[in-house]
Short mmCIF file of C-alpha atoms in Angstrom, two decimals:
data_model
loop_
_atom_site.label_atom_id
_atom_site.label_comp_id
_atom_site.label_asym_id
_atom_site.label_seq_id
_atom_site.Cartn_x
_atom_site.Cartn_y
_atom_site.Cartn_z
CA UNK A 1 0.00 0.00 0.00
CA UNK A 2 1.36 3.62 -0.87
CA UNK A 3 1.88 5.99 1.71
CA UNK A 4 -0.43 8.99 1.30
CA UNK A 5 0.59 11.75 -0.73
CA UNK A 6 2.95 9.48 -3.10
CA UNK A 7 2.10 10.74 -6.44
CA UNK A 8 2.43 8.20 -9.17
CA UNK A 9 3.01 10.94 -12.12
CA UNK A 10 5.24 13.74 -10.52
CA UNK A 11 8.27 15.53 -12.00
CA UNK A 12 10.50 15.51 -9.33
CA UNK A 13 10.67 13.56 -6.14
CA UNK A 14 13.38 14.31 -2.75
CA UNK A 15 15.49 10.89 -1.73
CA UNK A 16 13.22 10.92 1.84
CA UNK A 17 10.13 10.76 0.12
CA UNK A 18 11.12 8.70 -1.92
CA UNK A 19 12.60 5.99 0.45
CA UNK A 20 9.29 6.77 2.23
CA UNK A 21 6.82 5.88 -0.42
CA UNK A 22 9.04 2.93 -1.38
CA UNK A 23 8.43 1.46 1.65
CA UNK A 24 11.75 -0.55 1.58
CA UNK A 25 15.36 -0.25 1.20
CA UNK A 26 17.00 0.54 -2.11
CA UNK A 27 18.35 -1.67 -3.82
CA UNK A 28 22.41 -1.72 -3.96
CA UNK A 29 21.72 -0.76 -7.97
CA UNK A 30 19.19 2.04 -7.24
CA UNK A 31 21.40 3.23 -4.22
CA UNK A 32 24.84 3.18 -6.91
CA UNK A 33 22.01 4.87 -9.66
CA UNK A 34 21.31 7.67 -7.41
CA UNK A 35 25.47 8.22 -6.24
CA UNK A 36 26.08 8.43 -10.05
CA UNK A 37 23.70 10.61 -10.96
CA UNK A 38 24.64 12.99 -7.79
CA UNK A 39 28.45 12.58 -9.24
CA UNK A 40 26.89 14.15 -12.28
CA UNK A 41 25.35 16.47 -11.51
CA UNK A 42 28.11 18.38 -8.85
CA UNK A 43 30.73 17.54 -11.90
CA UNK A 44 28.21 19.39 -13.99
CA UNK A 45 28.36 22.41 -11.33
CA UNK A 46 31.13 22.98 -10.71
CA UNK A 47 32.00 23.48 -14.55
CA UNK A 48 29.14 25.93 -14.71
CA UNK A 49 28.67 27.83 -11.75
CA UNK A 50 31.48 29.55 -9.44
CA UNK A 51 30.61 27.26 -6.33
CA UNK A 52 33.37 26.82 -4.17
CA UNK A 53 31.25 23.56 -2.73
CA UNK A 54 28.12 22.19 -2.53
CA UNK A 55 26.84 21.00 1.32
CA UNK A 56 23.94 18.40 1.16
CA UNK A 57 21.79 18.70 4.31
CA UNK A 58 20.30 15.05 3.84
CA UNK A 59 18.14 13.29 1.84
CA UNK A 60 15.35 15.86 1.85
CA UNK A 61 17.86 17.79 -0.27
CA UNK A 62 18.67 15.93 -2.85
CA UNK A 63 15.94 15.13 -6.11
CA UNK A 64 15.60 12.39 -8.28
CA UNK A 65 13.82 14.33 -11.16
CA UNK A 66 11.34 12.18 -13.75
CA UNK A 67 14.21 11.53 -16.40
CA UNK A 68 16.56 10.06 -13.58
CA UNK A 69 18.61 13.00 -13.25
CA UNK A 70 19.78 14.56 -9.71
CA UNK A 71 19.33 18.13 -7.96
CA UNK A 72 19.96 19.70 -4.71
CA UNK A 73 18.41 22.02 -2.39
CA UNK A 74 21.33 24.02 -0.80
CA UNK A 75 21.01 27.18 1.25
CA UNK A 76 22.11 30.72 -0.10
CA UNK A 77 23.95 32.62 2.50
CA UNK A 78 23.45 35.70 0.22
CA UNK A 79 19.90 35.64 -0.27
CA UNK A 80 19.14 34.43 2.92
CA UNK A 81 17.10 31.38 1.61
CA UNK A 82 17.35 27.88 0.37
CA UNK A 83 17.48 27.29 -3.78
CA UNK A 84 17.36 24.19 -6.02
CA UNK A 85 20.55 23.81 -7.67
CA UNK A 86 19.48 22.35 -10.88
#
């Protein structure tokens, strides 16, 4: 049974809610799946942004986004306020 609020068509999706709705462990495949596509996606920022690094809070701030790509929520000391890095 799905836990409430797990969407079956949604665009993007955080690791916790994920893991919640899942309902089990990931796999040691989906677990590697998700570590690559975070590897991709810092290697992808730090060739396009002037970050000197990227601090994931947990896994409420990381996405897994419909197409299997990765994002991150990270906090903006400048503006004062947290912003998807995507």
């Amino acid at each position: 049974m799905e836990s409430p609020g797990c969407e079956q068509r949604i665009a993007k999706v955080s690791v916790a809610e994920l893991l919640r709705c899942l309902e089990h462990p990931l796999s040691e495949e989906q677990a590697w799946a998700i570590c690559f596509q975070c590897c991709r996606k810092i290697e992808q920022l730090a060739h396009s942004l002037p970050l000197r690094s990227v601090f994931v809070k947990g896994s409420e701030s990381i996405f897994i986004h419909a197409d299997g790509t990765a994002s991150f929520q990270v906090y903006d000391r400048k503006q004062n306020a947290w912003t998807e890095l995507k």
